[in-house]
Short mmCIF file of C-alpha atoms in Angstrom, two decimals:
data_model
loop_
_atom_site.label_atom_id
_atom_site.label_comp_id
_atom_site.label_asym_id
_atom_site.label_seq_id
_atom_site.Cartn_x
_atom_site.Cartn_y
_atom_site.Cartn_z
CA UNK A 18 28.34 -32.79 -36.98
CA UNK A 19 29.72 -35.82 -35.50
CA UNK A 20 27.07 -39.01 -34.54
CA UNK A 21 26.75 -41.45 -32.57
CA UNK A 22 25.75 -44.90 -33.50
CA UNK A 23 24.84 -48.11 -31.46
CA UNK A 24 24.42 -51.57 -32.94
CA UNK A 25 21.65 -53.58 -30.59
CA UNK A 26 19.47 -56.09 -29.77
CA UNK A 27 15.91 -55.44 -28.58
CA UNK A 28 12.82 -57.72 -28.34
CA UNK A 29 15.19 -60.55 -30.33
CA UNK A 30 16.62 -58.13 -33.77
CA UNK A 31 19.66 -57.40 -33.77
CA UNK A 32 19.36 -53.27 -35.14
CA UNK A 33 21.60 -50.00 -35.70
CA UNK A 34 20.33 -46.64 -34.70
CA UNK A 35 21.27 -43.10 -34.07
CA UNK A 36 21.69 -42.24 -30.50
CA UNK A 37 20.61 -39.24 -29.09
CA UNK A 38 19.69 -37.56 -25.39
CA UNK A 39 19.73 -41.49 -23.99
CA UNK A 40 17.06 -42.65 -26.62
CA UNK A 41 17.76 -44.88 -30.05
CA UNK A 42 16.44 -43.97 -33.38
CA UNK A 43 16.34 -47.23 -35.60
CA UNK A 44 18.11 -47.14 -38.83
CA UNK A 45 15.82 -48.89 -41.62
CA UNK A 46 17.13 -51.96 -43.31
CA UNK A 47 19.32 -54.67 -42.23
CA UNK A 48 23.48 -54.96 -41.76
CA UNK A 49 24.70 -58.19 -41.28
CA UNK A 50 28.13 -56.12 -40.76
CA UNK A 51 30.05 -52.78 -39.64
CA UNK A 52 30.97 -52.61 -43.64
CA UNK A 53 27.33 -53.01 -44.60
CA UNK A 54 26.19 -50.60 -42.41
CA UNK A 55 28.83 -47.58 -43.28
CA UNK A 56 28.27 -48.20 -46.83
CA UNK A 57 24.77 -47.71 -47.22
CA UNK A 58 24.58 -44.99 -44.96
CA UNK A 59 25.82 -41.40 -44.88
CA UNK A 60 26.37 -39.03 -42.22
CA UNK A 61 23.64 -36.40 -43.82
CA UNK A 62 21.12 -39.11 -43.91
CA UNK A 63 21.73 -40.74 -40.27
CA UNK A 64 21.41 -37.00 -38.78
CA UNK A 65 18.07 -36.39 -40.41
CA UNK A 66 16.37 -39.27 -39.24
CA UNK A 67 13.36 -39.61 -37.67
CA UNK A 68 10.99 -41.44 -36.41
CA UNK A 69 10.20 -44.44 -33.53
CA UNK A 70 12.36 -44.07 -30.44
CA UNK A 71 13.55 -46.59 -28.04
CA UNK A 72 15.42 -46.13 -24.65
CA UNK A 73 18.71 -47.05 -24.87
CA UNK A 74 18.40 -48.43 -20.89
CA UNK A 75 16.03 -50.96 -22.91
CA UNK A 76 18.39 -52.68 -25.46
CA UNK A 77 21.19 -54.79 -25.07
CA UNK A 78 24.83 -52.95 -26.24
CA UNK A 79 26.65 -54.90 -29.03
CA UNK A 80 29.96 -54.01 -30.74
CA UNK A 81 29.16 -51.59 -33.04
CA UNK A 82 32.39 -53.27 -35.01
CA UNK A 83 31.33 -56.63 -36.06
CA UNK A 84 33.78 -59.70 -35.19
CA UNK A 85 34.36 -60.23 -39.29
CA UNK A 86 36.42 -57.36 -39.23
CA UNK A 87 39.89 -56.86 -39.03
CA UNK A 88 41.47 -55.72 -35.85
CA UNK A 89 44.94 -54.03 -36.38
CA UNK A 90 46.58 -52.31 -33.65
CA UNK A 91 49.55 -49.87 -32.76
CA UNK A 92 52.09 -50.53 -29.93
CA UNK A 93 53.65 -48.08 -27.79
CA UNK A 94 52.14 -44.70 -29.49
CA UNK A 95 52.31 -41.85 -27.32
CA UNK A 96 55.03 -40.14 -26.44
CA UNK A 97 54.93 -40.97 -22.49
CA UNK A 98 54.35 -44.76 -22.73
CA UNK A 99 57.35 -44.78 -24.91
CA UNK A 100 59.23 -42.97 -22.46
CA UNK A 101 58.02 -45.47 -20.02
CA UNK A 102 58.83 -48.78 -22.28
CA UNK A 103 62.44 -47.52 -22.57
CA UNK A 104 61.96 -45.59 -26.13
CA UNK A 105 62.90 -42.35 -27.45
CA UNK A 106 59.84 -40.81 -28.80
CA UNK A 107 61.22 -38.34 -31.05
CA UNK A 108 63.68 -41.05 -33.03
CA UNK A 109 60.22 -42.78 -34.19
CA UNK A 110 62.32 -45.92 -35.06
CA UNK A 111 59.65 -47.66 -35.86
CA UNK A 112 55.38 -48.36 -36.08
CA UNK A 113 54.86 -51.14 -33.78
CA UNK A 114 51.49 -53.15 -35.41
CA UNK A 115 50.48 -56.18 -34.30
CA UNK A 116 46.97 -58.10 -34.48
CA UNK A 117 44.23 -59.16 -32.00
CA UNK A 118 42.16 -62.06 -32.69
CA UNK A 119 39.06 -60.86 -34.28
CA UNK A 120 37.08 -63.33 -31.66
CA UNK A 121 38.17 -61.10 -28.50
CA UNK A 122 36.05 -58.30 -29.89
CA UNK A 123 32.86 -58.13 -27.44
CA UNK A 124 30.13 -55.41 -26.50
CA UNK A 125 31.73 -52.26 -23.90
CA UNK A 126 29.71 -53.41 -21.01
CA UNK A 127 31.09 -56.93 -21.22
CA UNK A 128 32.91 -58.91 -18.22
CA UNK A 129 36.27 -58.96 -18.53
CA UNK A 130 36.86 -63.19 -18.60
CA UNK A 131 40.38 -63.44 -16.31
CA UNK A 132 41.81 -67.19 -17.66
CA UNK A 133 42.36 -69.11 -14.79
CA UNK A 134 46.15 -69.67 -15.90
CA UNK A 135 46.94 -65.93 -16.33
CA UNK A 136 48.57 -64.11 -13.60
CA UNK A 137 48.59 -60.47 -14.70
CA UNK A 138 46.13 -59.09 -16.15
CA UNK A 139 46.63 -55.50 -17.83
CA UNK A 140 43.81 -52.57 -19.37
CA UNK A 141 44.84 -50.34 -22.30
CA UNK A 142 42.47 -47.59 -23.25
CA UNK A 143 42.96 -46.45 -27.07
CA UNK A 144 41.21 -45.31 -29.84
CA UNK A 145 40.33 -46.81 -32.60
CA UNK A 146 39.45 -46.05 -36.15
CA UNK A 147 37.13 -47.44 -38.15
CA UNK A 148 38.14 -47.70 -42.25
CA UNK A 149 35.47 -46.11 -44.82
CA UNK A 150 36.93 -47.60 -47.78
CA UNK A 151 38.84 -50.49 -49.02
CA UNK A 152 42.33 -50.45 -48.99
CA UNK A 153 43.88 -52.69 -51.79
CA UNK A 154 47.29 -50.63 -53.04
CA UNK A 155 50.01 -48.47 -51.79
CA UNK A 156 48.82 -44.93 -51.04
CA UNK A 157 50.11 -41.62 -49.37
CA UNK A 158 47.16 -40.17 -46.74
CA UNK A 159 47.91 -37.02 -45.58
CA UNK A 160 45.57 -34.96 -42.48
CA UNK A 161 43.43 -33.61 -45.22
CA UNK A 162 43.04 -37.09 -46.99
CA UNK A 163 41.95 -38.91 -43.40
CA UNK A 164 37.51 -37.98 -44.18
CA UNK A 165 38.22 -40.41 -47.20
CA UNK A 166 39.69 -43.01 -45.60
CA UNK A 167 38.14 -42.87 -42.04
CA UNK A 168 34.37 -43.43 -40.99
CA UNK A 169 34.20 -42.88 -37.39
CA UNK A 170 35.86 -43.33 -34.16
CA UNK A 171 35.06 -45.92 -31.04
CA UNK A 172 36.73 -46.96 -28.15
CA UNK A 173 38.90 -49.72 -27.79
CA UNK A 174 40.45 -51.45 -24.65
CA UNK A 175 43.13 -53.92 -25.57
CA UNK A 176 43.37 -56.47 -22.68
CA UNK A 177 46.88 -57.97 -22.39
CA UNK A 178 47.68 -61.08 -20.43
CA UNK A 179 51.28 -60.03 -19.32
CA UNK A 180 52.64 -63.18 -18.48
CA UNK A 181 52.12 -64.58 -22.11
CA UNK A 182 52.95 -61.73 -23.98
CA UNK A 183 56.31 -60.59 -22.59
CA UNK A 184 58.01 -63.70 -21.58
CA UNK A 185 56.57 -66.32 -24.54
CA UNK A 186 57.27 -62.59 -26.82
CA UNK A 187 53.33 -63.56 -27.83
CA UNK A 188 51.46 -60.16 -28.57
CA UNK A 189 48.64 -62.53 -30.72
CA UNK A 190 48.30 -64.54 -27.87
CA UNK A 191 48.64 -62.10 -24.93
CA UNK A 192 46.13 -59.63 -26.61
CA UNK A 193 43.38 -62.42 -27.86
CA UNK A 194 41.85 -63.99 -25.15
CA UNK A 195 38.14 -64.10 -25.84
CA UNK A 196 36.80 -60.72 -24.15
CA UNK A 197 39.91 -58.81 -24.55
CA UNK A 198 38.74 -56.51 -26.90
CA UNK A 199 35.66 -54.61 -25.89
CA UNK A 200 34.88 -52.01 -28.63
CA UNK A 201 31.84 -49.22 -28.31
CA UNK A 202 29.67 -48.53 -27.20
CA UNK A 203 29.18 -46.24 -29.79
CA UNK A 204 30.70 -45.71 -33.75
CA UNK A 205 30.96 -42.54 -33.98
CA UNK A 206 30.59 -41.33 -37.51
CA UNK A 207 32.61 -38.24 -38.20
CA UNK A 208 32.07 -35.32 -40.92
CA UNK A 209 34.89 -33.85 -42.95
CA UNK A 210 35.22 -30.70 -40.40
CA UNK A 211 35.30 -33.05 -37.54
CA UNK A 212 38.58 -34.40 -38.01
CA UNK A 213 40.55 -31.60 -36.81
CA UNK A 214 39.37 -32.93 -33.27
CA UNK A 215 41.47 -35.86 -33.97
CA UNK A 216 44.27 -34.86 -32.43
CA UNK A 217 42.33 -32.71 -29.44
CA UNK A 218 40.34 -36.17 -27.94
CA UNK A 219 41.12 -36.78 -24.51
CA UNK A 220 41.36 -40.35 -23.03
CA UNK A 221 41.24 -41.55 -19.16
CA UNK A 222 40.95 -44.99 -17.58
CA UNK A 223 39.74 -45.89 -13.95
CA UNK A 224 39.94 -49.02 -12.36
CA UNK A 225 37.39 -49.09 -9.13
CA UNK A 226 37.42 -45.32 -9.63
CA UNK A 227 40.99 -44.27 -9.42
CA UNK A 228 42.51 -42.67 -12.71
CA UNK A 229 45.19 -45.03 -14.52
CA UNK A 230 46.06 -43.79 -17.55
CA UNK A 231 45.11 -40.05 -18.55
CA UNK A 232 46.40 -38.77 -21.72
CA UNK A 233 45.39 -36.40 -25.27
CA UNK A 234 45.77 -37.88 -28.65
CA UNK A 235 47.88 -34.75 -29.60
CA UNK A 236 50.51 -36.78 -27.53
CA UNK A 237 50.27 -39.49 -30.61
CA UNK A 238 53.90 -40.28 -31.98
CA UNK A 239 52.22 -41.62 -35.10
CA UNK A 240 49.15 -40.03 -36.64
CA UNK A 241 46.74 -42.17 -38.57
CA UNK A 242 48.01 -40.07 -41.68
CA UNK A 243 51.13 -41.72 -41.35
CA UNK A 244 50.17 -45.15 -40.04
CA UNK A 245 47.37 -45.75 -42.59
CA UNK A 246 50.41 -44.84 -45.38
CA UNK A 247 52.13 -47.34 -43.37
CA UNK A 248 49.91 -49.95 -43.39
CA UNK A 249 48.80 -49.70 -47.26
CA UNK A 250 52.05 -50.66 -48.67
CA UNK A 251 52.20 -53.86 -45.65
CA UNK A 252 48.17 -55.58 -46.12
CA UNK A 253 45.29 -54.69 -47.54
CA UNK A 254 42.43 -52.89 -45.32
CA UNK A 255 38.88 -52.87 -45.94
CA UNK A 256 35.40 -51.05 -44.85
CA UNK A 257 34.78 -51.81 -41.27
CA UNK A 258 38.41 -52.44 -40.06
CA UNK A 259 39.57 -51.50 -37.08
CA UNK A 260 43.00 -50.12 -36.15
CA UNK A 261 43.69 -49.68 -32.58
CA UNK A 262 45.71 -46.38 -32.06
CA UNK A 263 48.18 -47.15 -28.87
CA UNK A 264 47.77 -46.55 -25.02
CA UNK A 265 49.02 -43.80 -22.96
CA UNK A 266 51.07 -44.36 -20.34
CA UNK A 267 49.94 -45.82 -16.94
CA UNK A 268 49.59 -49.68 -18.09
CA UNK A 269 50.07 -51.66 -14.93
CA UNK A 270 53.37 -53.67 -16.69
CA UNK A 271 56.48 -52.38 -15.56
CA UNK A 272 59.21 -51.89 -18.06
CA UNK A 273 62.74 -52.64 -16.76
CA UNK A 274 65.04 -49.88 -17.92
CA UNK A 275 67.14 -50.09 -20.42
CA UNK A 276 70.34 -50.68 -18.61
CA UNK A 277 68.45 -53.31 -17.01
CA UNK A 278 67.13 -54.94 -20.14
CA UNK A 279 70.92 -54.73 -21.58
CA UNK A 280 72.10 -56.70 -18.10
CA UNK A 281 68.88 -59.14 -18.52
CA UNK A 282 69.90 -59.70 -22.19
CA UNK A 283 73.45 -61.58 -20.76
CA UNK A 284 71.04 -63.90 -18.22
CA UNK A 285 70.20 -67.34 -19.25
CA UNK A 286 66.75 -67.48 -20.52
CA UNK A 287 65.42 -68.84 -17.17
CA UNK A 288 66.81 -66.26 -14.77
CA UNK A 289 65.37 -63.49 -17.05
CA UNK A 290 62.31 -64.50 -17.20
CA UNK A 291 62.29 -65.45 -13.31
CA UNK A 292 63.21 -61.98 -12.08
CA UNK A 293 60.66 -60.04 -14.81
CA UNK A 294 57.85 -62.27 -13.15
CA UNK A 295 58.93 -61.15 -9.65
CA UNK A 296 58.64 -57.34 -10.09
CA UNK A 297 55.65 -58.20 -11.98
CA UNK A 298 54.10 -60.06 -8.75
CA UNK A 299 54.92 -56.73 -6.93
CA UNK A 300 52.36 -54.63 -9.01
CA UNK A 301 49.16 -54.34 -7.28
CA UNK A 302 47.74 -52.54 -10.13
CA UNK A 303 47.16 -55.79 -12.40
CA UNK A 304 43.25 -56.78 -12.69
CA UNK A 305 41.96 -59.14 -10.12
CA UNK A 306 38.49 -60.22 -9.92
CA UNK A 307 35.98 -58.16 -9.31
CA UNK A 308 37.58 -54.78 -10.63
CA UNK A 309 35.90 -52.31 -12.73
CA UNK A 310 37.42 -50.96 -15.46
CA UNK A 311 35.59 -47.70 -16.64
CA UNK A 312 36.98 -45.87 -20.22
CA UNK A 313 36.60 -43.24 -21.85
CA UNK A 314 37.20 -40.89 -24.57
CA UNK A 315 35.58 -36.89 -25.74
CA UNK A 316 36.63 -33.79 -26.85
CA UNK A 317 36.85 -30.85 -24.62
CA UNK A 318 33.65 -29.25 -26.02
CA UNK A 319 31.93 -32.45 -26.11
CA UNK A 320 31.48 -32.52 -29.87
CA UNK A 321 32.88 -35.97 -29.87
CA UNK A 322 31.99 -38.01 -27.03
CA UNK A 323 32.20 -41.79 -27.29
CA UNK A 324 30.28 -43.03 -24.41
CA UNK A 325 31.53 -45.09 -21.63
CA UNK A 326 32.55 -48.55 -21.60
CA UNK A 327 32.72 -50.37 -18.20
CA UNK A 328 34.56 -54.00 -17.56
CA UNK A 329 34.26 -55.89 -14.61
CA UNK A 330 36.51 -58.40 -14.34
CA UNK A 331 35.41 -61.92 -13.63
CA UNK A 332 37.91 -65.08 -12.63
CA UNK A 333 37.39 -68.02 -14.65
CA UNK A 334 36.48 -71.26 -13.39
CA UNK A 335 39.86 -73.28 -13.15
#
């Protein structure tokens, strides 16, 4: 059965424990890192313990993926956002993967940091998957393959400054920010006959309450089967890494049609870019400060639930 871990700090240690009914159960030993942790323990070892409990209203949340990790991530993944963005879903023409720095990842409760130069400010909820084992080599994963090559599940909200992103074409930079990549707040660690859930999670997004972006993972265009086969003959991937699985549709960026993207293509640079930053300024659903940004992601029967992360977004300081 599927279980929830939290990586936290109480009374000054930074700790691991299994998470159940709102109260912590430490895991012995110390794990400098989300690969240390997953390797020395198993799933049928973390469910039997026992032992000292703490509240989990008494610790303080960190991301139970550590910032040495890599954090790869899929672009424009399920099947309604690519309608939205001006893609055919069913031509899969490509895997979009790009990177986030590894210094936006932060606990699920952080604030959201707005940079005082960035305009508009988007939320994507996704899942993400956490790697079991290294990946050094080409290799073919199939669905039946995935409880060898994937630990657990968390969630995963990639912040996007739109403004640097789209016009600069900067995904590194638009996604990076520090805070931009709140992860948690739990790892959930997954058995061999939870996988089949995989594609039966269901993810929703507020922002001050009111439902953004609602979607199920069986609307993925490409399954981690596929992407990790992807990814193996691109870069190595090792215990601990993170891949980021796309948003649904609902993203506060508004995607100019194609027809209009063909016309914008014969503007000078200048214009372009001027009349993409208008419609943008017309979108009251970019983050301002003092939003909340609540996510999250469970199956229907609750087997998998990853918690709840909550943003609020804070201006910075120009």
């Amino acid at each position: 059965m599927a279980i929830n871990i939290l990586r936290f700090s109480h009374q000054g240690l930074t700790r691991w424990g299994v998470v159940r009914n709102g109260a912590i159960t430490p895991v012995p030993g110390d794990f400098s890192t989300t690969a240390d942790f997953i390797r020395a323990n198993s799933v049928a070892s973390l469910s039997a313990l026992s032992g000292e409990t703490i509240a989990e209203a008494a610790v303080k949340w960190l991301s139970p993926v550590t910032a040495n990790q890599q954090f790869v991530c899929q672009g424009a993944n399920y099947r309604q956002h690519m309608v939205e963005s001006g893609m055919d879903p069913d031509a899969k023409t490509f895997n979009m993967i790009f990177t986030k720095a590894q210094s936006c990842i932060c606990p699920a409760d952080s604030d959201l940091v707005k940079p005082a130069h960035v305009r508009f400010l988007d939320y994507e909820i996704e899942l993400g998957l956490v790697m079991k084992r290294d990946v050094t080599g080409k290799v073919a994963v199939t669905d039946a393959d995935l409880p060898g090559f994937i630990a657990g599940l968390v969630i995963v909200n990639d912040y996007s400054a739109r403004d640097i992103q789209i016009p600069q074409m900067q995904f590194y930079k638009g996604k990076s920010y520090r805070t931009f990549g709140p992860v948690g707040p739990y790892l959930c660690l997954l058995e061999p006959k939870d996988f089949s859930l995989l594609k039966r999670l269901d993810l929703k997004l507020t922002v001050n309450g009111q439902v953004r972006q609602q979607d199920s993972t069986a609307n993925l265009v490409y399954g981690p089967a596929e992407t990790l086969t992807e990814l193996s003959g691109v870069q190595d991937l090792y215990t601990g890494d993170l891949i980021a699985t796309g948003t649904p549709a609902g993203c506060a960026l508004s995607i100019p049609s194609p027809a209009k993207q063909k016309i914008g293509a014969l503007l000078p640079e200048a214009v372009k870019w001027r009349a993409f930053m208008k419609v943008q300024a017309g979108r009251p659903q970019y983050l301002k400060g003092g939003d909340v940004v609540e996510a999250r992601i469970a199956s229907a029967d609750g087997t998998i639930d990853l918690g709840l992360q909550r943003n609020r977004v804070v201006e910075e300081r120009a």
